[in-house]
Amino acid sequence: MRPYLVPVGVFVLLVVLLAVGLTLDPRLIPSPLINKPMPEFTLPNLRNPDATVSRADLLGKVLLFNVWASWCQACRQEHPLLMELARSGVVPIYGLNYKDKRPDALRWLDQLGDPYVAIAADADGRVGIEWGVYGVPETFVVDRKGIIRYKQIGALNKKLIQEKILPLVRQLQAEGS
Amino acid sequence: MSRYGLLLASILFAAPVFSAPVSEDPLERRMLDIAKDMRCAVCQNQPVSESNADLARDVRRIIREQLEAGKSREEIIAYFVERYGDFVLLKPRYEGAGLVVWILPISFILILGVSAFIFIRRRLRAQLPPPPELSEEDAARVRAARQQEAP
């Protein structure tokens, strides 16, 4: 082997490593909660503050758990997709209204529509931290036993729903029955 | 002029009256000691103790509450690692993938150092080739230069 091949080889290896690194998004932190039971919580219901939404309400069905806030721009972007999904009736969507003011959140729902079966109001963001939330919007897919199976960080889009979320939901629905 | 001087002096001396007494909160110090080793998930590469992000503020509040509840440093950090993963540790663990992060640069420097040492020692020990014979032409040039130097 010629000696000059060694630095050239090291350089090529470095370029490949860095090139792969460039394609990764540093904002996507893999969640340790995947395949773990969803955290315990009880929060006031956004629509009806006297009632509560808790972990127990979410058990027994495959569902989407969507973390949103009225101050979040990307939530506005994904909202029509959630509305469409709710109309199709394939999977119930539960909401976590993260660090939001109740009047703002209610106005948002009145203006844009309400795709959620129930919304938990997490005014101080404590339950958000229990779920490992750091960038709203986030969407979790939860199975019948209350195990978190998938987490989407950032806004949903059509492709993602068609290719990832819906196939997973169907698979989980078939699993339990 | 002296009137202004008097005014300035009185303001200087009166300053302590208006300043708030500095209070040292031991809990705050313990909280910051934990928060400085935790990475903020929103403003990455900034420790939770220095970040102004909303999430970092919430995390600091939760650390304080857990300290008040008597939890240890390890328990509190484990609480956040369970929810956000090893990512929140500014100092990687000494096991698993974290071990690679620790060992790789150290072994790299070690390998470089050892090979440099071996390389230099070999160079020092190697016999230098004998100097080439001075050709007649060069010798003449040397002689001419020496004559020039001597006055």
CSV table of C-alpha atoms in Angstrom, one decimal:
chain,number,residue,atom,x,y,z
A,1,MET,CA,0.0,0.0,0.0
A,2,ARG,CA,1.3,3.4,-0.9
A,3,PRO,CA,1.8,5.6,2.2
A,4,TYR,CA,-0.1,8.6,0.8
A,5,LEU,CA,-3.2,6.5,0.7
A,6,VAL,CA,-3.6,6.6,4.5
A,7,PRO,CA,-4.3,10.4,4.8
A,8,VAL,CA,-6.5,10.2,1.7
A,9,GLY,CA,-8.4,7.3,3.2
A,10,VAL,CA,-8.9,9.1,6.5
A,11,PHE,CA,-10.1,12.2,4.7
A,12,VAL,CA,-12.6,10.3,2.6
A,13,LEU,CA,-13.9,8.6,5.8
A,14,LEU,CA,-14.3,12.0,7.4
A,15,VAL,CA,-16.1,13.4,4.4
A,16,VAL,CA,-18.6,10.5,4.4
A,17,LEU,CA,-19.2,10.8,8.2
A,18,LEU,CA,-19.7,14.6,8.0
A,19,ALA,CA,-21.9,14.2,4.9
A,20,VAL,CA,-24.2,11.8,6.7
A,21,GLY,CA,-24.2,14.1,9.7
A,22,LEU,CA,-25.4,17.0,7.6
A,23,THR,CA,-28.5,15.1,6.5
A,24,LEU,CA,-29.6,14.6,10.1
A,25,ASP,CA,-31.7,17.1,11.8
A,26,PRO,CA,-30.2,18.0,15.2
A,27,ARG,CA,-33.6,19.2,16.4
A,28,LEU,CA,-35.1,15.7,16.3
A,29,ILE,CA,-34.3,14.1,19.6
A,30,PRO,CA,-35.3,10.4,19.7
A,31,SER,CA,-37.8,10.0,22.5
A,32,PRO,CA,-37.1,7.5,25.2
A,33,LEU,CA,-40.8,7.2,25.7
A,34,ILE,CA,-41.4,5.1,22.6
A,35,ASN,CA,-42.8,1.7,23.6
A,36,LYS,CA,-43.2,2.9,27.1
A,37,PRO,CA,-46.6,3.4,28.8
A,38,MET,CA,-47.9,7.0,28.6
A,39,PRO,CA,-47.3,9.1,31.7
A,40,GLU,CA,-49.9,9.5,34.4
A,41,PHE,CA,-51.8,12.8,34.3
A,42,THR,CA,-55.1,14.4,35.3
A,43,LEU,CA,-55.8,17.8,33.9
A,44,PRO,CA,-58.9,20.1,33.5
A,45,ASN,CA,-60.8,19.7,30.3
A,46,LEU,CA,-60.3,22.7,28.2
A,47,ARG,CA,-63.9,23.0,27.0
A,48,ASN,CA,-65.3,22.2,30.4
A,49,PRO,CA,-62.9,23.2,33.2
A,50,ASP,CA,-65.0,21.4,35.9
A,51,ALA,CA,-64.4,18.1,34.2
A,52,THR,CA,-61.0,16.4,33.8
A,53,VAL,CA,-59.1,14.6,31.2
A,54,SER,CA,-56.8,11.9,32.5
A,55,ARG,CA,-54.7,9.0,31.4
A,56,ALA,CA,-57.5,6.6,32.2
A,57,ASP,CA,-59.8,8.3,29.6
A,58,LEU,CA,-57.2,7.5,26.9
A,59,LEU,CA,-57.0,3.8,27.6
A,60,GLY,CA,-58.6,1.0,25.5
A,61,LYS,CA,-58.3,2.6,22.1
A,62,VAL,CA,-55.7,3.4,19.5
A,63,LEU,CA,-55.5,7.2,19.4
A,64,LEU,CA,-53.5,10.2,18.4
A,65,PHE,CA,-52.4,12.5,21.2
A,66,ASN,CA,-51.7,15.9,19.7
A,67,VAL,CA,-49.8,18.7,21.6
A,68,TRP,CA,-50.8,22.1,20.4
A,69,ALA,CA,-51.1,25.7,21.4
A,70,SER,CA,-52.7,28.8,20.0
A,71,TRP,CA,-49.4,30.6,20.0
A,72,CYS,CA,-47.8,28.0,17.8
A,73,GLN,CA,-47.5,28.7,14.1
A,74,ALA,CA,-46.8,25.2,12.9
A,75,CYS,CA,-50.0,24.1,14.7
A,76,ARG,CA,-52.0,26.3,12.4
A,77,GLN,CA,-50.3,24.6,9.5
A,78,GLU,CA,-51.2,21.1,10.6
A,79,HIS,CA,-54.7,21.9,11.9
A,80,PRO,CA,-56.6,21.3,8.6
A,81,LEU,CA,-55.0,17.9,8.4
A,82,LEU,CA,-56.2,17.1,11.9
A,83,MET,CA,-59.7,18.3,10.9
A,84,GLU,CA,-59.7,16.0,7.9
A,85,LEU,CA,-58.5,13.1,10.0
A,86,ALA,CA,-61.2,13.7,12.6
A,87,ARG,CA,-63.9,13.8,9.8
A,88,SER,CA,-62.7,10.5,8.4
A,89,GLY,CA,-63.3,8.9,11.8
A,90,VAL,CA,-60.4,6.5,11.4
A,91,VAL,CA,-58.8,7.4,14.7
A,92,PRO,CA,-59.8,9.5,17.7
A,93,ILE,CA,-57.6,12.6,18.3
A,94,TYR,CA,-57.0,13.8,21.9
A,95,GLY,CA,-55.4,17.2,22.5
A,96,LEU,CA,-53.0,18.6,25.0
A,97,ASN,CA,-53.3,22.4,25.0
A,98,TYR,CA,-49.7,23.2,26.0
A,99,LYS,CA,-48.9,26.4,28.0
A,100,ASP,CA,-51.8,28.3,26.5
A,101,LYS,CA,-54.4,30.8,27.8
A,102,ARG,CA,-57.9,29.3,27.9
A,103,PRO,CA,-59.6,32.2,26.0
A,104,ASP,CA,-57.0,32.1,23.3
A,105,ALA,CA,-57.3,28.3,22.9
A,106,LEU,CA,-61.1,28.5,22.7
A,107,ARG,CA,-61.0,31.3,20.2
A,108,TRP,CA,-58.6,29.2,18.1
A,109,LEU,CA,-61.1,26.2,18.2
A,110,ASP,CA,-64.0,28.4,17.3
A,111,GLN,CA,-62.2,29.9,14.3
A,112,LEU,CA,-60.5,26.8,12.9
A,113,GLY,CA,-62.6,24.0,14.2
A,114,ASP,CA,-62.2,21.4,16.9
A,115,PRO,CA,-60.9,18.0,15.7
A,116,TYR,CA,-60.4,16.7,19.3
A,117,VAL,CA,-62.5,14.2,21.2
A,118,ALA,CA,-61.2,15.9,24.4
A,119,ILE,CA,-58.6,18.4,25.2
A,120,ALA,CA,-56.5,18.5,28.4
A,121,ALA,CA,-55.5,22.0,29.4
A,122,ASP,CA,-51.8,22.0,30.5
A,123,ALA,CA,-51.5,25.6,31.5
A,124,ASP,CA,-48.2,25.4,33.3
A,125,GLY,CA,-46.6,22.9,30.9
A,126,ARG,CA,-46.0,20.3,33.6
A,127,VAL,CA,-47.7,17.4,31.9
A,128,GLY,CA,-45.9,18.4,28.7
A,129,ILE,CA,-42.6,17.7,30.4
A,130,GLU,CA,-44.0,14.4,31.6
A,131,TRP,CA,-44.5,13.6,27.9
A,132,GLY,CA,-41.1,14.8,27.0
A,133,VAL,CA,-42.5,17.7,24.9
A,134,TYR,CA,-40.1,20.3,23.7
A,135,GLY,CA,-41.3,21.5,20.4
A,136,VAL,CA,-44.9,22.1,19.7
A,137,PRO,CA,-46.7,20.6,17.8
A,138,GLU,CA,-46.0,17.0,18.7
A,139,THR,CA,-48.1,14.1,17.9
A,140,PHE,CA,-48.0,10.7,19.6
A,141,VAL,CA,-49.6,7.5,18.5
A,142,VAL,CA,-50.8,5.5,21.5
A,143,ASP,CA,-52.1,1.9,21.4
A,144,ARG,CA,-54.9,0.2,23.2
A,145,LYS,CA,-52.9,-0.6,26.3
A,146,GLY,CA,-51.7,3.0,26.6
A,147,ILE,CA,-48.2,2.3,25.2
A,148,ILE,CA,-46.7,5.2,23.2
A,149,ARG,CA,-45.8,3.7,19.8
A,150,TYR,CA,-44.7,6.7,17.7
A,151,LYS,CA,-43.9,10.3,18.2
A,152,GLN,CA,-43.9,13.0,15.5
A,153,ILE,CA,-42.0,16.2,16.4
A,154,GLY,CA,-43.1,19.2,14.5
A,155,ALA,CA,-46.1,19.6,12.2
A,156,LEU,CA,-47.8,16.7,10.5
A,157,ASN,CA,-48.1,16.7,6.7
A,158,LYS,CA,-50.1,14.7,4.2
A,159,LYS,CA,-47.3,12.4,3.3
A,160,LEU,CA,-46.5,11.6,6.9
A,161,ILE,CA,-50.1,10.9,7.7
A,162,GLN,CA,-50.6,8.6,4.7
A,163,GLU,CA,-47.3,6.8,4.9
A,164,LYS,CA,-46.5,6.6,8.6
A,165,ILE,CA,-49.4,7.5,10.9
A,166,LEU,CA,-52.3,5.8,9.2
A,167,PRO,CA,-50.6,2.5,8.5
A,168,LEU,CA,-49.4,2.3,12.1
A,169,VAL,CA,-52.8,3.1,13.4
A,170,ARG,CA,-54.4,0.4,11.2
A,171,GLN,CA,-51.8,-2.1,12.3
A,172,LEU,CA,-52.4,-1.3,16.0
A,173,GLN,CA,-56.1,-1.4,15.5
A,174,ALA,CA,-55.8,-4.9,13.9
A,175,GLU,CA,-53.4,-6.0,16.7
A,176,GLY,CA,-55.8,-5.5,19.5
A,177,SER,CA,-59.0,-6.9,18.1
B,1,MET,CA,-18.0,73.1,40.2
B,2,SER,CA,-17.7,72.2,43.9
B,3,ARG,CA,-21.4,72.2,44.1
B,4,TYR,CA,-21.5,69.4,41.5
B,5,GLY,CA,-18.8,67.7,43.3
B,6,LEU,CA,-20.8,67.7,46.5
B,7,LEU,CA,-23.8,66.4,44.6
B,8,LEU,CA,-21.8,63.6,43.1
B,9,ALA,CA,-20.3,62.7,46.4
B,10,SER,CA,-23.7,62.6,48.1
B,11,ILE,CA,-25.2,60.4,45.3
B,12,LEU,CA,-22.2,58.0,45.6
B,13,PHE,CA,-22.5,57.8,49.4
B,14,ALA,CA,-26.3,57.5,49.3
B,15,ALA,CA,-26.3,54.6,46.8
B,16,PRO,CA,-26.3,51.8,49.3
B,17,VAL,CA,-29.5,53.2,50.8
B,18,PHE,CA,-31.4,52.5,47.5
B,19,SER,CA,-29.8,49.2,46.6
B,20,ALA,CA,-31.6,46.0,47.5
B,21,PRO,CA,-29.8,43.7,49.9
B,22,VAL,CA,-28.3,40.7,48.1
B,23,SER,CA,-29.9,37.5,49.3
B,24,GLU,CA,-28.3,34.2,48.8
B,25,ASP,CA,-30.8,31.3,48.4
B,26,PRO,CA,-29.1,27.9,49.0
B,27,LEU,CA,-31.8,26.1,47.1
B,28,GLU,CA,-31.3,28.3,44.1
B,29,ARG,CA,-27.6,27.5,44.1
B,30,ARG,CA,-28.3,23.7,44.3
B,31,MET,CA,-30.9,24.0,41.5
B,32,LEU,CA,-28.4,25.9,39.3
B,33,ASP,CA,-25.8,23.3,40.0
B,34,ILE,CA,-28.0,20.6,38.6
B,35,ALA,CA,-29.3,22.8,35.8
B,36,LYS,CA,-25.8,23.7,34.5
B,37,ASP,CA,-25.2,20.0,33.7
B,38,MET,CA,-28.5,19.6,31.8
B,39,ARG,CA,-28.9,20.5,28.1
B,40,CYS,CA,-31.9,22.5,27.0
B,41,ALA,CA,-33.9,20.6,24.4
B,42,VAL,CA,-35.1,23.8,22.6
B,43,CYS,CA,-32.0,25.9,22.6
B,44,GLN,CA,-29.6,23.1,22.1
B,45,ASN,CA,-26.0,23.4,23.4
B,46,GLN,CA,-27.1,25.8,26.1
B,47,PRO,CA,-27.4,24.5,29.6
B,48,VAL,CA,-30.8,24.8,31.3
B,49,SER,CA,-29.2,27.1,33.9
B,50,GLU,CA,-28.4,29.7,31.3
B,51,SER,CA,-31.3,29.4,28.8
B,52,ASN,CA,-34.1,31.8,28.6
B,53,ALA,CA,-36.4,29.4,26.8
B,54,ASP,CA,-39.8,28.7,28.3
B,55,LEU,CA,-39.0,25.0,28.6
B,56,ALA,CA,-35.8,25.7,30.5
B,57,ARG,CA,-37.6,27.9,32.9
B,58,ASP,CA,-40.2,25.2,33.5
B,59,VAL,CA,-37.4,22.6,34.0
B,60,ARG,CA,-35.7,24.9,36.5
B,61,ARG,CA,-38.9,25.2,38.4
B,62,ILE,CA,-39.4,21.5,38.5
B,63,ILE,CA,-35.8,20.9,39.7
B,64,ARG,CA,-36.5,23.4,42.6
B,65,GLU,CA,-39.7,21.6,43.5
B,66,GLN,CA,-38.0,18.2,43.5
B,67,LEU,CA,-35.2,19.5,45.6
B,68,GLU,CA,-37.7,20.9,48.0
B,69,ALA,CA,-39.4,17.5,48.1
B,70,GLY,CA,-36.0,16.1,49.2
B,71,LYS,CA,-35.0,14.3,45.9
B,72,SER,CA,-31.3,13.8,45.2
B,73,ARG,CA,-29.4,15.2,42.3
B,74,GLU,CA,-29.2,11.7,40.6
B,75,GLU,CA,-33.0,11.2,41.0
B,76,ILE,CA,-33.8,14.6,39.5
B,77,ILE,CA,-31.5,14.0,36.5
B,78,ALA,CA,-32.9,10.5,36.0
B,79,TYR,CA,-36.4,12.0,35.9
B,80,PHE,CA,-35.5,14.2,32.9
B,81,VAL,CA,-33.4,11.5,31.2
B,82,GLU,CA,-36.5,9.2,31.4
B,83,ARG,CA,-38.5,11.8,29.5
B,84,TYR,CA,-36.0,13.4,27.2
B,85,GLY,CA,-33.3,10.8,26.8
B,86,ASP,CA,-29.6,11.0,27.3
B,87,PHE,CA,-29.7,14.1,25.1
B,88,VAL,CA,-30.3,16.3,28.2
B,89,LEU,CA,-27.0,15.3,29.7
B,90,LEU,CA,-24.3,17.9,28.8
B,91,LYS,CA,-21.8,15.3,30.0
B,92,PRO,CA,-22.3,12.0,28.2
B,93,ARG,CA,-22.5,8.8,30.3
B,94,TYR,CA,-19.5,6.6,30.8
B,95,GLU,CA,-21.4,3.7,29.2
B,96,GLY,CA,-23.0,2.6,25.9
B,97,ALA,CA,-22.7,5.2,23.1
B,98,GLY,CA,-21.4,7.7,25.6
B,99,LEU,CA,-18.4,5.6,26.2
B,100,VAL,CA,-17.4,6.0,22.5
B,101,VAL,CA,-17.7,9.7,22.8
B,102,TRP,CA,-15.3,9.7,25.8
B,103,ILE,CA,-12.8,7.1,24.5
B,104,LEU,CA,-12.5,8.1,20.9
B,105,PRO,CA,-10.8,11.5,21.3
B,106,ILE,CA,-8.5,10.2,24.1
B,107,SER,CA,-7.4,7.2,22.1
B,108,PHE,CA,-6.9,9.4,19.0
B,109,ILE,CA,-4.6,11.7,20.9
B,110,LEU,CA,-2.8,8.7,22.5
B,111,ILE,CA,-2.3,7.0,19.1
B,112,LEU,CA,-1.0,10.2,17.5
B,113,GLY,CA,1.3,10.9,20.5
B,114,VAL,CA,2.8,7.4,20.5
B,115,SER,CA,3.3,7.3,16.8
B,116,ALA,CA,4.9,10.7,16.8
B,117,PHE,CA,7.2,9.5,19.6
B,118,ILE,CA,8.2,6.4,17.7
B,119,PHE,CA,8.7,8.4,14.5
B,120,ILE,CA,10.9,11.0,16.1
B,121,ARG,CA,13.0,8.4,18.0
B,122,ARG,CA,13.6,6.5,14.8
B,123,ARG,CA,14.7,9.6,13.0
B,124,LEU,CA,17.1,10.5,15.8
B,125,ARG,CA,18.7,7.1,15.8
B,126,ALA,CA,19.0,6.8,12.1
B,127,GLN,CA,22.6,7.2,10.8
B,128,LEU,CA,22.9,10.2,8.6
B,129,PRO,CA,24.4,9.5,5.2
B,130,PRO,CA,28.0,10.6,4.9
B,131,PRO,CA,28.4,14.1,3.4
B,132,PRO,CA,29.3,14.0,-0.3
B,133,GLU,CA,32.9,14.7,-1.2
B,134,LEU,CA,33.6,18.3,-2.0
B,135,SER,CA,34.2,18.7,-5.7
B,136,GLU,CA,37.3,20.6,-6.9
B,137,GLU,CA,35.1,23.4,-8.2
B,138,ASP,CA,33.3,23.9,-4.8
B,139,ALA,CA,36.6,23.7,-2.9
B,140,ALA,CA,37.9,26.5,-5.2
B,141,ARG,CA,34.8,28.6,-4.4
B,142,VAL,CA,35.4,28.1,-0.6
B,143,ARG,CA,39.0,29.2,-0.9
B,144,ALA,CA,38.0,32.3,-2.9
B,145,ALA,CA,35.4,33.2,-0.3
B,146,ARG,CA,37.9,32.8,2.6
B,147,GLN,CA,40.4,35.0,0.8
B,148,GLN,CA,37.7,37.7,0.4
B,149,GLU,CA,36.9,37.6,4.2
B,150,ALA,CA,40.5,38.0,5.3
B,151,PRO,CA,41.5,41.6,4.7
